[in-house]
mmCIF file of C-alpha atoms in Angstrom:
data_model
loop_
_atom_site.group_PDB
_atom_site.id
_atom_site.type_symbol
_atom_site.label_atom_id
_atom_site.label_comp_id
_atom_site.label_asym_id
_atom_site.label_seq_id
_atom_site.Cartn_x
_atom_site.Cartn_y
_atom_site.Cartn_z
ATOM 1 C CA MET A 13 0.000 0.000 0.000
ATOM 2 C CA SER A 14 1.367 3.406 -0.974
ATOM 3 C CA GLU A 15 2.079 6.118 1.578
ATOM 4 C CA LEU A 16 -0.781 8.215 0.144
ATOM 5 C CA ASN A 17 -3.272 5.359 0.507
ATOM 6 C CA GLN A 18 -2.123 4.764 4.074
ATOM 7 C CA MET A 19 -2.679 8.429 4.897
ATOM 8 C CA GLN A 20 -6.179 8.393 3.374
ATOM 9 C CA GLU A 21 -7.140 5.225 5.211
ATOM 10 C CA THR A 22 -5.957 6.713 8.496
ATOM 11 C CA ALA A 23 -7.840 9.946 7.831
ATOM 12 C CA GLY A 24 -11.106 8.087 7.321
ATOM 13 C CA LYS A 25 -13.932 8.209 4.793
ATOM 14 C CA THR A 26 -16.921 10.541 4.544
ATOM 15 C CA ALA A 27 -20.099 10.951 2.518
ATOM 16 C CA PHE A 28 -22.548 13.860 2.582
ATOM 17 C CA ILE A 29 -26.001 12.415 1.909
ATOM 18 C CA ALA A 30 -29.271 14.313 1.385
ATOM 19 C CA ILE A 31 -32.399 12.526 2.620
ATOM 20 C CA VAL A 32 -35.151 13.529 0.191
ATOM 21 C CA GLY A 33 -38.718 12.588 -0.696
ATOM 22 C CA ARG A 34 -42.268 13.850 -0.655
ATOM 23 C CA PRO A 35 -43.871 14.948 2.642
ATOM 24 C CA ASN A 36 -44.719 12.440 5.369
ATOM 25 C CA VAL A 37 -42.775 9.430 4.067
ATOM 26 C CA GLY A 38 -40.656 9.176 7.224
ATOM 27 C CA LYS A 39 -37.397 10.935 6.316
ATOM 28 C CA SER A 40 -36.850 12.287 9.830
ATOM 29 C CA SER A 41 -37.749 8.942 11.399
ATOM 30 C CA ILE A 42 -35.126 7.247 9.231
ATOM 31 C CA LEU A 43 -32.519 9.848 10.229
ATOM 32 C CA ASN A 44 -33.273 9.383 13.932
ATOM 33 C CA ARG A 45 -33.137 5.601 13.617
ATOM 34 C CA LEU A 46 -29.790 5.724 11.756
ATOM 35 C CA LEU A 47 -28.274 8.015 14.386
ATOM 36 C CA GLY A 48 -29.724 6.113 17.326
ATOM 37 C CA GLN A 49 -30.768 9.469 18.767
ATOM 38 C CA LYS A 50 -33.598 11.873 18.075
ATOM 39 C CA VAL A 51 -32.384 15.046 16.354
ATOM 40 C CA ALA A 52 -35.345 15.644 14.019
ATOM 41 C CA ILE A 53 -38.932 16.003 15.175
ATOM 42 C CA VAL A 54 -41.490 13.497 13.962
ATOM 43 C CA SER A 55 -45.262 13.609 13.604
ATOM 44 C CA SER A 56 -47.972 12.100 11.426
ATOM 45 C CA LYS A 57 -48.620 15.480 9.812
ATOM 46 C CA PRO A 58 -46.910 16.382 6.503
ATOM 47 C CA GLN A 59 -44.245 19.083 6.252
ATOM 48 C CA THR A 60 -43.138 18.555 9.848
ATOM 49 C CA THR A 61 -39.521 19.323 8.923
ATOM 50 C CA ARG A 62 -39.132 22.966 7.897
ATOM 51 C CA THR A 63 -35.389 23.421 7.689
ATOM 52 C CA ARG A 64 -32.398 21.379 6.633
ATOM 53 C CA ILE A 65 -31.231 19.366 9.635
ATOM 54 C CA MET A 66 -27.780 17.840 9.726
ATOM 55 C CA GLY A 67 -27.120 14.579 11.499
ATOM 56 C CA VAL A 68 -23.707 12.917 11.793
ATOM 57 C CA LEU A 69 -23.088 9.177 12.117
ATOM 58 C CA THR A 70 -19.514 8.032 12.751
ATOM 59 C CA GLU A 71 -18.649 4.339 12.964
ATOM 60 C CA GLY A 72 -15.013 3.294 12.817
ATOM 61 C CA ASP A 73 -13.245 5.145 10.025
ATOM 62 C CA THR A 74 -16.497 6.057 8.222
ATOM 63 C CA GLN A 75 -18.513 9.233 8.775
ATOM 64 C CA LEU A 76 -21.894 9.839 7.162
ATOM 65 C CA VAL A 77 -23.224 13.393 7.212
ATOM 66 C CA PHE A 78 -26.970 13.386 6.594
ATOM 67 C CA LEU A 79 -29.013 16.389 5.514
ATOM 68 C CA ASP A 80 -32.661 15.804 6.407
ATOM 69 C CA THR A 81 -34.781 18.025 4.171
ATOM 70 C CA PRO A 82 -38.418 19.166 4.137
ATOM 71 C CA GLY A 83 -40.755 17.162 1.939
ATOM 72 C CA LEU A 84 -40.818 18.425 -1.640
ATOM 73 C CA HIS A 85 -44.215 20.025 -2.218
ATOM 74 C CA LYS A 86 -45.866 22.903 -4.079
ATOM 75 C CA PRO A 87 -45.297 25.963 -1.874
ATOM 76 C CA ARG A 88 -48.232 28.191 -0.945
ATOM 77 C CA THR A 89 -46.459 30.618 1.387
ATOM 78 C CA ARG A 90 -43.099 32.346 1.716
ATOM 79 C CA LEU A 91 -42.241 29.725 4.323
ATOM 80 C CA GLY A 92 -43.087 27.064 1.729
ATOM 81 C CA ASP A 93 -40.747 28.767 -0.743
ATOM 82 C CA TYR A 94 -37.970 28.516 1.834
ATOM 83 C CA MET A 95 -38.681 24.840 2.490
ATOM 84 C CA VAL A 96 -38.590 23.889 -1.199
ATOM 85 C CA LYS A 97 -35.421 25.898 -1.820
ATOM 86 C CA SER A 98 -33.703 24.153 1.088
ATOM 87 C CA VAL A 99 -34.389 20.816 -0.634
ATOM 88 C CA THR A 100 -32.877 21.852 -3.969
ATOM 89 C CA GLU A 101 -29.864 23.456 -2.287
ATOM 90 C CA SER A 102 -29.249 20.312 -0.233
ATOM 91 C CA VAL A 103 -29.227 18.097 -3.316
ATOM 92 C CA ALA A 104 -26.811 20.492 -5.019
ATOM 93 C CA GLY A 105 -24.195 20.225 -2.275
ATOM 94 C CA VAL A 106 -23.925 16.506 -1.444
ATOM 95 C CA ASP A 107 -22.118 13.370 -2.578
ATOM 96 C CA ALA A 108 -25.218 11.177 -2.768
ATOM 97 C CA CYS A 109 -28.966 11.062 -2.112
ATOM 98 C CA LEU A 110 -31.191 8.803 -0.067
ATOM 99 C CA LEU A 111 -34.641 8.876 -1.650
ATOM 100 C CA VAL A 112 -37.390 7.799 0.730
ATOM 101 C CA ALA A 113 -40.726 6.515 -0.582
ATOM 102 C CA GLU A 114 -43.693 5.022 1.229
ATOM 103 C CA ALA A 115 -44.360 1.311 0.811
ATOM 104 C CA GLY A 116 -47.311 0.404 -1.383
ATOM 105 C CA THR A 117 -47.547 3.755 -3.188
ATOM 106 C CA HIS A 118 -46.978 4.869 -6.771
ATOM 107 C CA ILE A 119 -44.119 7.098 -7.887
ATOM 108 C CA SER A 120 -45.215 10.642 -7.053
ATOM 109 C CA PRO A 121 -44.528 13.835 -9.042
ATOM 110 C CA ALA A 122 -42.133 14.836 -6.259
ATOM 111 C CA ASP A 123 -40.268 11.533 -6.694
ATOM 112 C CA HIS A 124 -40.013 12.148 -10.448
ATOM 113 C CA GLU A 125 -38.671 15.657 -9.870
ATOM 114 C CA LEU A 126 -36.070 14.492 -7.363
ATOM 115 C CA ILE A 127 -34.939 11.604 -9.568
ATOM 116 C CA GLU A 128 -34.504 13.993 -12.492
ATOM 117 C CA LYS A 129 -32.541 16.327 -10.216
ATOM 118 C CA PHE A 130 -29.912 13.887 -9.024
ATOM 119 C CA SER A 131 -29.882 12.064 -12.355
ATOM 120 C CA SER A 132 -28.930 15.268 -14.173
ATOM 121 C CA MET A 133 -26.216 15.911 -11.591
ATOM 122 C CA GLY A 134 -24.793 12.405 -11.801
ATOM 123 C CA LEU A 135 -25.360 11.769 -8.094
ATOM 124 C CA PRO A 136 -25.456 8.182 -6.823
ATOM 125 C CA ALA A 137 -28.641 7.402 -4.917
ATOM 126 C CA ILE A 138 -30.111 4.733 -2.682
ATOM 127 C CA LEU A 139 -33.861 4.127 -2.448
ATOM 128 C CA ALA A 140 -35.388 3.347 0.942
ATOM 129 C CA ILE A 141 -38.977 2.135 0.795
ATOM 130 C CA ASN A 142 -40.255 2.958 4.265
ATOM 131 C CA LYS A 143 -43.250 1.852 6.352
ATOM 132 C CA ILE A 144 -43.155 -1.782 5.245
ATOM 133 C CA ASP A 145 -44.647 -2.580 8.654
ATOM 134 C CA THR A 146 -47.945 -1.138 7.395
ATOM 135 C CA LEU A 147 -48.224 -3.710 4.576
ATOM 136 C CA GLY A 148 -49.987 -6.949 5.426
ATOM 137 C CA ASP A 149 -49.300 -8.217 1.927
ATOM 138 C CA LYS A 150 -45.706 -7.514 0.880
ATOM 139 C CA SER A 151 -46.221 -8.487 -2.790
ATOM 140 C CA PRO A 152 -46.828 -4.863 -3.983
ATOM 141 C CA LEU A 153 -43.234 -4.087 -2.948
ATOM 142 C CA MET A 154 -41.805 -5.959 -5.943
ATOM 143 C CA ALA A 155 -43.900 -3.956 -8.401
ATOM 144 C CA GLN A 156 -42.934 -0.730 -6.628
ATOM 145 C CA ILE A 157 -39.232 -1.611 -6.693
ATOM 146 C CA GLY A 158 -39.487 -2.459 -10.390
ATOM 147 C CA ALA A 159 -41.197 0.845 -11.202
ATOM 148 C CA PHE A 160 -38.470 2.857 -9.459
ATOM 149 C CA ALA A 161 -35.711 0.749 -11.043
ATOM 150 C CA GLN A 162 -37.018 1.702 -14.502
ATOM 151 C CA LYS A 163 -36.612 5.377 -13.640
ATOM 152 C CA PHE A 164 -33.081 5.334 -12.205
ATOM 153 C CA GLY A 165 -30.146 3.042 -11.545
ATOM 154 C CA PHE A 166 -30.134 3.094 -7.745
ATOM 155 C CA GLU A 167 -27.031 1.850 -5.950
ATOM 156 C CA ALA A 168 -29.370 -0.191 -3.755
ATOM 157 C CA VAL A 169 -33.078 -0.501 -2.958
ATOM 158 C CA VAL A 170 -33.806 -1.308 0.682
ATOM 159 C CA PRO A 171 -37.300 -1.876 2.121
ATOM 160 C CA VAL A 172 -37.294 -0.634 5.724
ATOM 161 C CA SER A 173 -39.416 0.249 8.699
ATOM 162 C CA ALA A 174 -38.067 3.206 10.634
ATOM 163 C CA LYS A 175 -40.737 2.455 13.233
ATOM 164 C CA ASP A 176 -39.531 -1.029 14.233
ATOM 165 C CA GLY A 177 -36.020 -0.941 12.747
ATOM 166 C CA ASN A 178 -36.563 -3.675 10.156
ATOM 167 C CA GLY A 179 -34.033 -3.301 7.321
ATOM 168 C CA MET A 180 -32.286 -0.320 8.886
ATOM 169 C CA GLU A 181 -28.981 -2.086 9.506
ATOM 170 C CA LEU A 182 -28.827 -3.160 5.853
ATOM 171 C CA LEU A 183 -29.642 0.401 4.780
ATOM 172 C CA LYS A 184 -26.816 1.730 6.947
ATOM 173 C CA GLN A 185 -24.376 -0.760 5.431
ATOM 174 C CA GLU A 186 -25.361 0.322 1.911
ATOM 175 C CA LEU A 187 -24.964 3.988 2.833
ATOM 176 C CA MET A 188 -21.519 3.298 4.290
ATOM 177 C CA LYS A 189 -20.415 2.043 0.849
ATOM 178 C CA LEU A 190 -20.921 5.587 -0.506
ATOM 179 C CA ALA A 191 -18.187 7.083 1.709
ATOM 180 C CA GLN A 192 -14.970 8.170 0.018
ATOM 181 C CA PRO A 193 -11.452 8.739 1.428
ATOM 182 C CA GLY A 194 -10.675 12.272 2.462
ATOM 183 C CA GLY A 195 -10.974 12.473 6.226
ATOM 184 C CA HIS A 196 -13.800 13.281 8.625
ATOM 185 C CA PHE A 197 -15.337 16.750 8.497
ATOM 186 C CA PHE A 198 -16.668 16.660 12.073
ATOM 187 C CA ALA A 199 -15.432 15.388 15.414
ATOM 188 C CA ASP A 200 -16.370 11.754 15.877
ATOM 189 C CA ASP A 201 -18.753 12.561 18.749
ATOM 190 C CA THR A 202 -20.710 15.163 16.745
ATOM 191 C CA LEU A 203 -24.421 14.341 16.439
ATOM 192 C CA THR A 204 -25.935 17.434 14.811
ATOM 193 C CA ASP A 205 -25.211 21.029 13.867
ATOM 194 C CA GLN A 206 -28.449 22.298 15.395
ATOM 195 C CA PRO A 207 -27.946 24.835 18.244
ATOM 196 C CA GLU A 208 -29.457 23.843 21.586
ATOM 197 C CA ARG A 209 -32.099 26.576 21.345
ATOM 198 C CA VAL A 210 -33.253 25.288 17.956
ATOM 199 C CA LEU A 211 -33.466 21.724 19.261
ATOM 200 C CA ALA A 212 -35.473 22.888 22.268
ATOM 201 C CA ALA A 213 -37.847 24.910 20.080
ATOM 202 C CA GLU A 214 -38.392 21.943 17.788
ATOM 203 C CA MET A 215 -39.232 19.724 20.759
ATOM 204 C CA VAL A 216 -41.996 22.150 21.712
ATOM 205 C CA ARG A 217 -43.257 22.310 18.118
ATOM 206 C CA GLU A 218 -43.362 18.524 17.874
ATOM 207 C CA LYS A 219 -45.660 18.310 20.892
ATOM 208 C CA ILE A 220 -47.975 20.882 19.334
ATOM 209 C CA LEU A 221 -48.084 18.871 16.107
ATOM 210 C CA ARG A 222 -48.991 15.741 18.012
ATOM 211 C CA LEU A 223 -51.527 17.238 20.423
ATOM 212 C CA THR A 224 -53.493 19.806 18.422
ATOM 213 C CA ASP A 225 -56.035 19.705 15.609
ATOM 214 C CA LYS A 226 -55.056 19.703 11.960
ATOM 215 C CA GLU A 227 -55.756 23.410 11.416
ATOM 216 C CA ILE A 228 -53.093 24.439 13.934
ATOM 217 C CA PRO A 229 -49.691 22.872 12.967
ATOM 218 C CA HIS A 230 -48.631 24.822 9.887
ATOM 219 C CA GLY A 231 -49.710 28.075 11.495
ATOM 220 C CA ILE A 232 -47.348 27.842 14.472
ATOM 221 C CA ALA A 233 -43.707 28.556 15.091
ATOM 222 C CA VAL A 234 -41.650 28.345 18.271
ATOM 223 C CA ALA A 235 -38.793 30.604 19.325
ATOM 224 C CA VAL A 236 -36.652 29.960 22.403
ATOM 225 C CA GLU A 237 -35.801 33.402 23.756
ATOM 226 C CA ARG A 238 -33.741 32.282 26.745
ATOM 227 C CA MET A 239 -31.891 29.095 27.596
ATOM 228 C CA LYS A 240 -29.430 29.329 30.444
ATOM 229 C CA GLU A 241 -28.206 27.141 33.268
ATOM 230 C CA ARG A 242 -28.703 28.598 36.718
ATOM 231 C CA GLU A 243 -25.585 29.735 38.535
ATOM 232 C CA ASP A 244 -26.715 28.456 41.939
ATOM 233 C CA GLY A 245 -25.325 24.969 41.376
ATOM 234 C CA SER A 246 -28.778 23.403 41.165
ATOM 235 C CA GLY A 247 -28.117 22.014 37.691
ATOM 236 C CA ILE A 248 -31.415 23.451 36.435
ATOM 237 C CA THR A 249 -31.583 25.088 33.016
ATOM 238 C CA ASP A 250 -34.253 27.747 32.484
ATOM 239 C CA VAL A 251 -35.887 27.698 29.053
ATOM 240 C CA GLN A 252 -38.299 30.427 27.979
ATOM 241 C CA ALA A 253 -40.094 29.930 24.668
ATOM 242 C CA VAL A 254 -42.772 31.742 22.696
ATOM 243 C CA ILE A 255 -45.287 29.918 20.516
ATOM 244 C CA TYR A 256 -46.416 32.099 17.610
ATOM 245 C CA CYS A 257 -49.755 31.402 15.943
ATOM 246 C CA GLU A 258 -51.760 33.193 13.271
ATOM 247 C CA ARG A 259 -55.202 33.591 14.883
ATOM 248 C CA ASP A 260 -56.763 34.344 18.252
ATOM 249 C CA THR A 261 -58.813 31.145 17.930
ATOM 250 C CA HIS A 262 -55.581 29.188 17.548
ATOM 251 C CA LYS A 263 -54.207 30.875 20.651
ATOM 252 C CA GLY A 264 -57.223 29.705 22.601
ATOM 253 C CA ILE A 265 -56.764 26.132 21.402
ATOM 254 C CA LEU A 266 -53.055 26.153 22.256
ATOM 255 C CA ILE A 267 -53.696 27.424 25.765
ATOM 256 C CA GLY A 268 -56.754 25.239 26.353
ATOM 257 C CA LYS A 269 -59.295 25.386 29.137
ATOM 258 C CA ASN A 270 -57.619 26.777 32.252
ATOM 259 C CA GLY A 271 -54.274 26.396 30.481
ATOM 260 C CA SER A 272 -54.623 22.612 30.203
ATOM 261 C CA MET A 273 -53.287 22.242 26.641
ATOM 262 C CA LEU A 274 -50.313 24.523 27.198
ATOM 263 C CA LYS A 275 -49.468 22.619 30.356
ATOM 264 C CA LYS A 276 -49.600 19.312 28.488
ATOM 265 C CA ILE A 277 -47.388 20.666 25.665
ATOM 266 C CA GLY A 278 -44.921 21.991 28.227
ATOM 267 C CA THR A 279 -44.801 18.772 30.238
ATOM 268 C CA TYR A 280 -44.074 16.536 27.258
ATOM 269 C CA ALA A 281 -41.541 18.983 25.765
ATOM 270 C CA ARG A 282 -39.740 19.339 29.105
ATOM 271 C CA GLU A 283 -39.448 15.555 29.431
ATOM 272 C CA ASP A 284 -37.871 15.366 25.952
ATOM 273 C CA MET A 285 -35.451 18.188 26.758
ATOM 274 C CA GLU A 286 -34.370 16.569 30.000
ATOM 275 C CA ARG A 287 -33.640 13.290 28.232
ATOM 276 C CA PHE A 288 -31.733 14.950 25.399
ATOM 277 C CA PHE A 289 -29.784 17.586 27.343
ATOM 278 C CA ASP A 290 -29.346 15.349 30.415
ATOM 279 C CA CYS A 291 -30.271 18.023 32.939
ATOM 280 C CA LYS A 292 -33.268 19.385 34.832
ATOM 281 C CA ILE A 293 -35.330 21.840 32.776
ATOM 282 C CA ASN A 294 -37.597 24.629 33.966
ATOM 283 C CA LEU A 295 -39.698 25.361 30.871
ATOM 284 C CA GLN A 296 -41.922 28.405 30.550
ATOM 285 C CA LEU A 297 -44.172 28.877 27.520
ATOM 286 C CA TRP A 298 -46.084 31.864 26.166
ATOM 287 C CA VAL A 299 -48.469 32.073 23.205
ATOM 288 C CA LYS A 300 -48.573 35.144 20.943
ATOM 289 C CA VAL A 301 -50.558 35.927 17.801
ATOM 290 C CA LYS A 302 -48.635 37.034 14.705
ATOM 291 C CA GLU A 303 -51.067 37.161 11.804
ATOM 292 C CA ASP A 304 -49.843 35.688 8.522
ATOM 293 C CA TRP A 305 -46.310 35.223 9.883
ATOM 294 C CA ARG A 306 -45.534 32.603 7.230
ATOM 295 C CA ASN A 307 -45.639 35.324 4.555
ATOM 296 C CA ARG A 308 -43.811 38.046 6.519
ATOM 297 C CA GLU A 309 -40.111 37.966 5.689
ATOM 298 C CA ASN A 310 -38.991 39.941 8.743
ATOM 299 C CA LEU A 311 -40.718 37.480 11.054
ATOM 300 C CA LEU A 312 -39.375 34.490 9.115
ATOM 301 C CA ARG A 313 -35.852 35.876 9.436
ATOM 302 C CA SER A 314 -36.313 36.448 13.172
ATOM 303 C CA LEU A 315 -37.374 32.802 13.495
ATOM 304 C CA GLY A 316 -34.145 31.627 11.862
ATOM 305 C CA TYR A 317 -35.127 31.106 8.235
ATOM 306 C CA ASP A 318 -32.445 32.263 5.807
ATOM 307 C CA SER A 319 -33.449 35.555 4.156
ATOM 308 C CA ASN A 320 -31.586 34.574 0.964
ATOM 309 C CA SER A 321 -34.172 31.860 0.387
ATOM 310 C CA PHE A 322 -36.963 34.392 -0.104
ATOM 311 C CA GLN A 323 -35.372 36.129 -3.076
#
């Protein structure tokens, strides 16, 4: 083995991989399962992921850097424009793609668009057919795999269930094959690039998605305004967050009778934060109305969405 090859082997291998697909196929669930830790929020409602979330998996000399993207959809708001642009930008800056489709479904227009995107760029891709646990009869999988295979030469097609873990180890092994020599880009113990405040805000938003009616989720945003450990040695971290909604009626639903809904959201979010950050959390929540915030660029910027994506 040459000296150069020895140096590359010592430095390790890396692949940047975009996780793409239409809304609600389980992209974030697959990311969390691959990492063995929850870094992306999950709910049954589409368009749960709003921003590009990076997750890092390092095993031995191989490091996989995943970019979990929002589901590709037709945008109806300025926020939607941002979400779609984050998908296309993610695909443009990676080494490979992981396309996620739902078991038992036909190829969607979003799938076609994504396949054309990474086909034109010459990107290798793996197809994960998720939610196989929902199929009593697995025979439709073969027809689905055949239909996708006619559209693109995938490096591998892996049926999986992010819910119960079936097929996930095989998927990870196939993804590891995409890594190339060149060293690791992140420390081996890195899990995500998301700041603690963003992670905390997303934990609150996830509970809202899971606990409230369907008219609420896309009209809310969460901003953590303060997150600081107390200096009294108690080990308690104070977190103050504001939930923004678009209507007074939504505010009433979020607060609930005698504050019952807000208390439930806060309790579940605090439990998640304590598990993730491994400390005691004192969480305080407020609800404020900001009409049509999803179309107001100044508010979107203040909530952390990149202003360049609205141009």
